[in-house]
Tab-separated table of C-alpha atoms in Angstrom:
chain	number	residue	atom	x	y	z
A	8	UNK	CA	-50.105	53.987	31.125
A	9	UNK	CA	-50.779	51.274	33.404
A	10	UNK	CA	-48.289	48.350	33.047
A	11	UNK	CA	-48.061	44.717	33.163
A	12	UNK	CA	-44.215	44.195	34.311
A	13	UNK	CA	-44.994	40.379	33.285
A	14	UNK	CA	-46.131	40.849	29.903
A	15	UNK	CA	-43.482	43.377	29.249
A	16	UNK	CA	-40.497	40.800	30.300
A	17	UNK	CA	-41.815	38.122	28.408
A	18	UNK	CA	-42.284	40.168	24.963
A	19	UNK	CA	-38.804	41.262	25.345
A	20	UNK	CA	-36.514	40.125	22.919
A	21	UNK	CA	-33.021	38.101	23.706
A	22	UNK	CA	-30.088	39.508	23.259
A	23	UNK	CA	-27.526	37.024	21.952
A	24	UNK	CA	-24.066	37.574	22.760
A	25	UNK	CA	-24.971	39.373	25.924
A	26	UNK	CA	-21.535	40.953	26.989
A	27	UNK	CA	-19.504	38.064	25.501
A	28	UNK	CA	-15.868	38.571	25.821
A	29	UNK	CA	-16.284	40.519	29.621
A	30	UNK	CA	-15.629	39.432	32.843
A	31	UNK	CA	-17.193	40.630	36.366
A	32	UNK	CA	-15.034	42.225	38.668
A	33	UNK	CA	-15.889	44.119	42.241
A	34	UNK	CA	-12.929	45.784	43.170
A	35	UNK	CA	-12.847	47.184	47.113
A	36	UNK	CA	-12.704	50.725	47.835
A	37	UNK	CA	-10.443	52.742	50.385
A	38	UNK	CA	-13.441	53.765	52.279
A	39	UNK	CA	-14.777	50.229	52.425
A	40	UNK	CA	-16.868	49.992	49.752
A	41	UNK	CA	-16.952	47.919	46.531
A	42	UNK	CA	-17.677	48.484	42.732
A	43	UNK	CA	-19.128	46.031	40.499
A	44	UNK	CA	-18.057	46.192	37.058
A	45	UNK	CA	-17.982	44.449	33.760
A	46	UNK	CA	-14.124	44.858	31.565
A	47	UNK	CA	-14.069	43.780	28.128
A	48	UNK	CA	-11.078	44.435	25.313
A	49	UNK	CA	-7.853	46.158	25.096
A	50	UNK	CA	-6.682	49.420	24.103
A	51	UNK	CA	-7.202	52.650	25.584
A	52	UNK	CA	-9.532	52.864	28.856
A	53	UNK	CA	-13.060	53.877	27.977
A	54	UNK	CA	-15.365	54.202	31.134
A	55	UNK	CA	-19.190	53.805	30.517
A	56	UNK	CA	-21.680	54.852	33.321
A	57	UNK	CA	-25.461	54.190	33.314
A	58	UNK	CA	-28.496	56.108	34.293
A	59	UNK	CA	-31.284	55.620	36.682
A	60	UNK	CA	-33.049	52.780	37.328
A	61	UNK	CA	-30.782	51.183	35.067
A	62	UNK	CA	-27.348	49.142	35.688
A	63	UNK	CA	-23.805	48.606	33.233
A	64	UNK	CA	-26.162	46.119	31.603
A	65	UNK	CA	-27.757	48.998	29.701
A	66	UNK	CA	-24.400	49.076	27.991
A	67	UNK	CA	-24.526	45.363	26.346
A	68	UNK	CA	-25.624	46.429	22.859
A	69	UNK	CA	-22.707	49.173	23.226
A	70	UNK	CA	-19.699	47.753	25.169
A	71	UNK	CA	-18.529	44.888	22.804
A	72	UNK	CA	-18.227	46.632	19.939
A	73	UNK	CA	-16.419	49.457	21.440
A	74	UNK	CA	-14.149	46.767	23.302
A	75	UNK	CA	-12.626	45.882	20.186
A	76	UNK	CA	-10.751	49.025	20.193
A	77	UNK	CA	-10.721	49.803	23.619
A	78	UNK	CA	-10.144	48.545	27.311
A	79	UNK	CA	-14.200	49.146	28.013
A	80	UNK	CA	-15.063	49.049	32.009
A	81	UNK	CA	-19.069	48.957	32.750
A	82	UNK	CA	-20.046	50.114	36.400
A	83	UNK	CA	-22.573	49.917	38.560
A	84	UNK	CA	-22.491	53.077	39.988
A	85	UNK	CA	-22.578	53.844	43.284
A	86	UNK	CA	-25.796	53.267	44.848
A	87	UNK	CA	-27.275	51.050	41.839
A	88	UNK	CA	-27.118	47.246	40.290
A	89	UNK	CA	-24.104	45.207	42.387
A	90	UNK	CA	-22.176	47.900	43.881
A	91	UNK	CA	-22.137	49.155	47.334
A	92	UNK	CA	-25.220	51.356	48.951
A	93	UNK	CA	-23.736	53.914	51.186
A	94	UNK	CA	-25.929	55.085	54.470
A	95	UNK	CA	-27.912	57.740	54.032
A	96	UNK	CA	-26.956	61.101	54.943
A	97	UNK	CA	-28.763	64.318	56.211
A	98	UNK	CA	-27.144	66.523	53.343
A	99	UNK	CA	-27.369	64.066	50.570
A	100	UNK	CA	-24.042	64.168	50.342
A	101	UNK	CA	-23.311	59.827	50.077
A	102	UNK	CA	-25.430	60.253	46.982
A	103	UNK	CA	-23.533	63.200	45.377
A	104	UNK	CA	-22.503	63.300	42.041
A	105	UNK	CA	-18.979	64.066	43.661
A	106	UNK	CA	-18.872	60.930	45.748
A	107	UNK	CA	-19.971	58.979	43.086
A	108	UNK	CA	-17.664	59.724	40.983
A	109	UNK	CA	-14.857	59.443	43.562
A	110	UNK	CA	-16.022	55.899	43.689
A	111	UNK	CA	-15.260	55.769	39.577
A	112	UNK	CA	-11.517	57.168	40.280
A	113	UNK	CA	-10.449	54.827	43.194
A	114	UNK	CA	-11.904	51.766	41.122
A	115	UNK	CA	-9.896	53.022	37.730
A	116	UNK	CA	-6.788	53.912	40.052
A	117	UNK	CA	-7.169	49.753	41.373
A	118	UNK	CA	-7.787	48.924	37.479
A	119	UNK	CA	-4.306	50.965	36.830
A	120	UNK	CA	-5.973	53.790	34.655
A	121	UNK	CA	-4.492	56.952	35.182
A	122	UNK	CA	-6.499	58.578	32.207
A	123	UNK	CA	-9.249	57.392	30.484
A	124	UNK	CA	-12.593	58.610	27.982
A	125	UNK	CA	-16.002	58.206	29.518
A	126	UNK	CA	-19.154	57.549	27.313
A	127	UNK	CA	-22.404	58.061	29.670
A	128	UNK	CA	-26.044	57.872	29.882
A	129	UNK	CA	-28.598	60.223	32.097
A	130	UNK	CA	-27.326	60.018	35.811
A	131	UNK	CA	-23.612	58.488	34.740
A	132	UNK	CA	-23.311	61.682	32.806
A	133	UNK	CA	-23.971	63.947	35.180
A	134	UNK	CA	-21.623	62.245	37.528
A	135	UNK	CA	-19.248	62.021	34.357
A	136	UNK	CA	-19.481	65.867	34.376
A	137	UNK	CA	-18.310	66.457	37.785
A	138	UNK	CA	-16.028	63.967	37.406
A	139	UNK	CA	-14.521	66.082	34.617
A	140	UNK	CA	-14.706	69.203	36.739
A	141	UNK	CA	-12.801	67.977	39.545
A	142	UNK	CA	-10.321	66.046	37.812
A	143	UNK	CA	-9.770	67.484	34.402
A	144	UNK	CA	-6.088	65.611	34.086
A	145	UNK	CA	-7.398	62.304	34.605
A	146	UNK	CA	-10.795	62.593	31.904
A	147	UNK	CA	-9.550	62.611	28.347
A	148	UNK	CA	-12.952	62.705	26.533
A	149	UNK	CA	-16.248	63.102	27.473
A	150	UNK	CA	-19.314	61.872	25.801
A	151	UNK	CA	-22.951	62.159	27.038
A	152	UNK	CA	-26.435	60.702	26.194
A	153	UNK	CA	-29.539	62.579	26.104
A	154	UNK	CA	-29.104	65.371	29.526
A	155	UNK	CA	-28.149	68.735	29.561
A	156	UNK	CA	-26.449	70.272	32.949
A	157	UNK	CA	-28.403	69.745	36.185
A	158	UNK	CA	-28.414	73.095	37.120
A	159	UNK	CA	-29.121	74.620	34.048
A	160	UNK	CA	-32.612	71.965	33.334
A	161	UNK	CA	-33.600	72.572	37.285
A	162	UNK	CA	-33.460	76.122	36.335
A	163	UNK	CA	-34.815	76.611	33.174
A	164	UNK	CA	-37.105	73.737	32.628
A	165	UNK	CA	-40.741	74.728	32.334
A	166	UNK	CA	-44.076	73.246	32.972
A	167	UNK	CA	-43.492	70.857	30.182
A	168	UNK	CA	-40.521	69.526	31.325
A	169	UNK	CA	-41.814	69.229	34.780
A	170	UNK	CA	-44.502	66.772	33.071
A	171	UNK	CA	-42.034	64.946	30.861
A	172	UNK	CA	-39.683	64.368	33.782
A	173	UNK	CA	-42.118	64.223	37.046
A	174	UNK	CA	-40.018	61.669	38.881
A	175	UNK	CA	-37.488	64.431	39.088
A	176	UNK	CA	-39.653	66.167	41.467
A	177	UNK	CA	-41.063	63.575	42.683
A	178	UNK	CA	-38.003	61.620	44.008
A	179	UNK	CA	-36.610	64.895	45.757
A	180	UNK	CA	-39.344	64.875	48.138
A	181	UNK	CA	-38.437	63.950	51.895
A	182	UNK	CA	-37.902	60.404	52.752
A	183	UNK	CA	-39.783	57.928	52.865
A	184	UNK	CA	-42.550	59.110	50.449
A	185	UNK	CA	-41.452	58.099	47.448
A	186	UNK	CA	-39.796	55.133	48.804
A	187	UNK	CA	-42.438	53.369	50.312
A	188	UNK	CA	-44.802	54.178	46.968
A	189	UNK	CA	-41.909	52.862	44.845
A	190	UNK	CA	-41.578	49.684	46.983
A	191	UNK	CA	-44.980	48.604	47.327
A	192	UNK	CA	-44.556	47.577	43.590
A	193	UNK	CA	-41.390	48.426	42.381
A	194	UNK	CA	-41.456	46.404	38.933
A	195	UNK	CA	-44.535	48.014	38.371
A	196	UNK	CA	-42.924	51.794	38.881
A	197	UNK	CA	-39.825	50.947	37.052
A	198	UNK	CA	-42.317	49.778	33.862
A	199	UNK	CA	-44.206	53.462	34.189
A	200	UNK	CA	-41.094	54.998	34.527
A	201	UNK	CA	-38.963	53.362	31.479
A	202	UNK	CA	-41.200	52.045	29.173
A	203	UNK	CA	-43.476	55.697	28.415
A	204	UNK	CA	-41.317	57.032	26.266
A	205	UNK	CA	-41.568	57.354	23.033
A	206	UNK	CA	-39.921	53.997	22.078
A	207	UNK	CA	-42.200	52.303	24.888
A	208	UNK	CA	-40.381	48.891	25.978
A	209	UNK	CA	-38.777	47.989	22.746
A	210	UNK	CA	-35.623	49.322	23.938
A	211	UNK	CA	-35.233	46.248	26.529
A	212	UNK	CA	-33.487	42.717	26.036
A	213	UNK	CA	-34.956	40.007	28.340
A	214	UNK	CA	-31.416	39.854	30.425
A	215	UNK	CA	-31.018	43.237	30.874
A	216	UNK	CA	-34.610	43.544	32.032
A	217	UNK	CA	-34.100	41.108	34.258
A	218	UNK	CA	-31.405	42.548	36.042
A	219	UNK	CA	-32.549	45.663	36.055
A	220	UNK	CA	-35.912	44.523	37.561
A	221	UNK	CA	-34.370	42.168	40.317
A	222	UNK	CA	-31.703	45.141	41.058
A	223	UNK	CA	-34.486	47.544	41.644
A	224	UNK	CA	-36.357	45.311	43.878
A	225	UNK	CA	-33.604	45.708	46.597
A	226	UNK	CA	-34.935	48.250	48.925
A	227	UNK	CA	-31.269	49.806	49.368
A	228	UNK	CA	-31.217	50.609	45.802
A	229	UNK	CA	-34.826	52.460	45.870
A	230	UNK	CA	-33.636	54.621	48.221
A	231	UNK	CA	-29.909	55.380	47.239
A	232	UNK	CA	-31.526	56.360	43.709
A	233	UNK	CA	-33.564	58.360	45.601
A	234	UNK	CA	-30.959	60.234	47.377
A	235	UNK	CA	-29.167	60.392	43.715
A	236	UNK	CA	-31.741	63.204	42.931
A	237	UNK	CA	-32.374	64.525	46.293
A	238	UNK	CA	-28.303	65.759	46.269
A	239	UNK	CA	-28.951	66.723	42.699
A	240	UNK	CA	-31.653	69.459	43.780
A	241	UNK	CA	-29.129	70.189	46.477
A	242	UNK	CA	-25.406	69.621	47.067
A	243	UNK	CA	-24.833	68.781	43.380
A	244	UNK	CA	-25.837	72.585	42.377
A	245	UNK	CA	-23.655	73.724	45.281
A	246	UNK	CA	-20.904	71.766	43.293
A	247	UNK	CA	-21.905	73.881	39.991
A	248	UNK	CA	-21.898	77.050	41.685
A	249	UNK	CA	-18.366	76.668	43.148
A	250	UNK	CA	-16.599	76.193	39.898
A	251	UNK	CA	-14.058	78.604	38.925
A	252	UNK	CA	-14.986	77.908	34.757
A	253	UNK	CA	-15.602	75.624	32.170
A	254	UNK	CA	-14.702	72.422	31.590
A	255	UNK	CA	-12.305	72.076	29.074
A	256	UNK	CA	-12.042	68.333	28.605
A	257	UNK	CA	-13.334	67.365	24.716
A	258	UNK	CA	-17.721	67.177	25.004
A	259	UNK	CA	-19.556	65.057	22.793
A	260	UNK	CA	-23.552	65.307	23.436
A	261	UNK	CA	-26.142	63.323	22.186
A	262	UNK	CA	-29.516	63.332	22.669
A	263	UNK	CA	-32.829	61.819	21.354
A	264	UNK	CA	-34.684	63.527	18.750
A	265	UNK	CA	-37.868	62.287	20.523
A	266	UNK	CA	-36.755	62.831	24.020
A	267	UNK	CA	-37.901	65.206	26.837
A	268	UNK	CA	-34.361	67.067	25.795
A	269	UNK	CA	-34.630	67.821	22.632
A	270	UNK	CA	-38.213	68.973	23.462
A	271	UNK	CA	-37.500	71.683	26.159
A	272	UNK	CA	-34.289	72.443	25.662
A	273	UNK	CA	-31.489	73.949	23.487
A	274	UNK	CA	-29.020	71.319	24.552
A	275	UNK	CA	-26.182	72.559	23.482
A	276	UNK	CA	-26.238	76.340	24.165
A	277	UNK	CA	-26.476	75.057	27.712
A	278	UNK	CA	-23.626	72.852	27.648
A	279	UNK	CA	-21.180	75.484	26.133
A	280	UNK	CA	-22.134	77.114	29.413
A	281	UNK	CA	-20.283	74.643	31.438
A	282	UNK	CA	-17.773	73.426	28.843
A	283	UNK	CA	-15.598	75.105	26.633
A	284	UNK	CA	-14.726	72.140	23.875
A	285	UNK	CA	-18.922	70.835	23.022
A	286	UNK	CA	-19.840	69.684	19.742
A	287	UNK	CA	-23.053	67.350	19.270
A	288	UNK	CA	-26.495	66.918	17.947
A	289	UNK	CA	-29.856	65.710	18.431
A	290	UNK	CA	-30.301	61.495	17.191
A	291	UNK	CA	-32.734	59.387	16.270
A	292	UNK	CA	-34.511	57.781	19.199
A	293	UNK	CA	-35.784	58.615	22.873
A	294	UNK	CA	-34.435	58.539	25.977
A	295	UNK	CA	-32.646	55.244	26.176
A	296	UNK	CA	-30.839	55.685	22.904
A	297	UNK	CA	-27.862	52.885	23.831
A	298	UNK	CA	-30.100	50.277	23.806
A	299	UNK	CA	-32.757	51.741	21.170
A	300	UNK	CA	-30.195	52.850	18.504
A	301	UNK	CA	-26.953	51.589	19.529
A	302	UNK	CA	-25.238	51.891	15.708
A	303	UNK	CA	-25.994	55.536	15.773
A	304	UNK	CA	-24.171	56.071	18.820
A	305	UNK	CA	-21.391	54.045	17.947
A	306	UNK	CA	-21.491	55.747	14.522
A	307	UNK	CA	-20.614	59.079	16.542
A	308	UNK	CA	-18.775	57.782	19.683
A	309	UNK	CA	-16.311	56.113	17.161
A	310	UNK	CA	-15.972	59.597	15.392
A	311	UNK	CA	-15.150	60.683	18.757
A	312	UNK	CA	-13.305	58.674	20.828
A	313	UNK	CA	-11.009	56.897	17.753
């Protein structure tokens, strides 16, 4: 596939209504940093964290409907979109699914959320998943989209998976080869990377796009994502391999029945590894399954969060 970034942002459709009823918030950090994030709705908390090279926008087709039951706060994680880009560190460890998700706990303790559900997508779930580890009290529900535990994929993934999902061995390679190859044409990457899946580019709304795109071009971003998988080969499995057990906060996975997971994997005999409370099935759609079938996974994340 060789893209035209151009000619896939002005095909893509508009999305009317795009996050109406939300407001923006960044909300400072005790270490110094900020969060961006968009808050919609009343009712319980429901946290929703995007993947990678994505931002909260991914959640627009999502968020307001689920904001009329709940109190629905969108994120850029740490490292991505609007929020802070911490220095980069010899270990990985700024870009650790732990210190991201540290990140999501001071911003929800400043938002006055002492408990909350979390819907998430690729990288947000895996930092959703240690965030449930370390802090089962505080994580009521869990729901994920279309990944099965880190460790577990790095580990039993074979040559087909490797294929499906080069960039994750490509982006764990030693600065700065994959970041100066990414930034010589980073719209162009992010088009190869998101849009050769099995729904192609259909899944993107001109804003989102857009954001997504001018968020990626930042140079800061490139490589924070970058360190995102480096401390997932690393630090992140060092995490895993400390736990005492299972996580027994409620598991809801998802995944796309034409998707890399559903492919290689047995999703969720690997997740009752690492949880003790999964339920969950394979769905309609790829990878990107908020934004390509978003009334199937409200259908189910209704179910599941009430």
């Amino acid at each position: 596939m060789n893209p035209d970034p151009a000619a896939i942002l002005a095909a893509a459709p508009n999305a009317p209504g795009f996050f109406d009823g939300f407001k923006s918030r960044v909300i400072a950090l005790p270490h110094g940093g900020h969060a961006f994030a968009r808050i919609g709705g009343s009712g319980p908390p429901l946290l929703l964290l995007h993947g990678y090279p994505q931002t909260s926008a991914m959640w627009h087709r999502i968020a307001p409907a689920l904001a009329r039951d709940h109190t629905v706060i969108c994120p850029d994680l740490r490292g991505y979109g609007a929020s802070w880009k911490p220095e980069v560190t010899p270990d990985h460890a700024a870009m650790s699914k732990r210190a991201m998700a540290d990140d999501l706990l001071a911003m929800m303790d400043a938002l006055g959320h002492d408990s909350f559900a979390i819907g998430a997508h690729d990288r947000g779930a895996r930092v959703a998943h240690r965030l449930a580890a370390d802090h089962p009290a505080r994580v009521m529900r869990l729901a994920t989209l279309d990944i099965a535990p880190t460790r577990e994929m790095y580990a039993e993934g074979g040559p087909g998976f490797a294929a499906a999902y080069w960039h994750w061995f490509w982006l764990i390679q030693p600065a700065p080869l994959p970041e100066r190859l990414i930034g010589a044409d980073p719209d162009w990457y992010w088009c190869r990377k998101c849009c050769s899946g099995s729904a192609g580019a259909a899944p993107f709304a001109r804003p989102a796009l857009e954001e997504y795109l001018t968020a990626f071009r930042n140079p800061a971003m490139i490589s924070a994502s970058c360190e995102d998988y480096r401390a997932a080969w690393t630090i992140d499995i060092a995490h895993d391999d400390a736990e005492t057990g299972p996580i027994k906060t409620p598991l809801l996975a998802l995944w796309g029945k034409d998707g890399a997971i559903d492919a290689h994997f047995d999703a969720l005999a690997l997740w009752r590894r690492r949880a003790s409370d999964v339920t969950g099935q394979a769905i309609p759609g790829g990878h990107y399954l908020a934004e390509e079938t978003p009334e199937v996974v409200l259908d189910h994340w209704r179910d599941f969060f009430g």
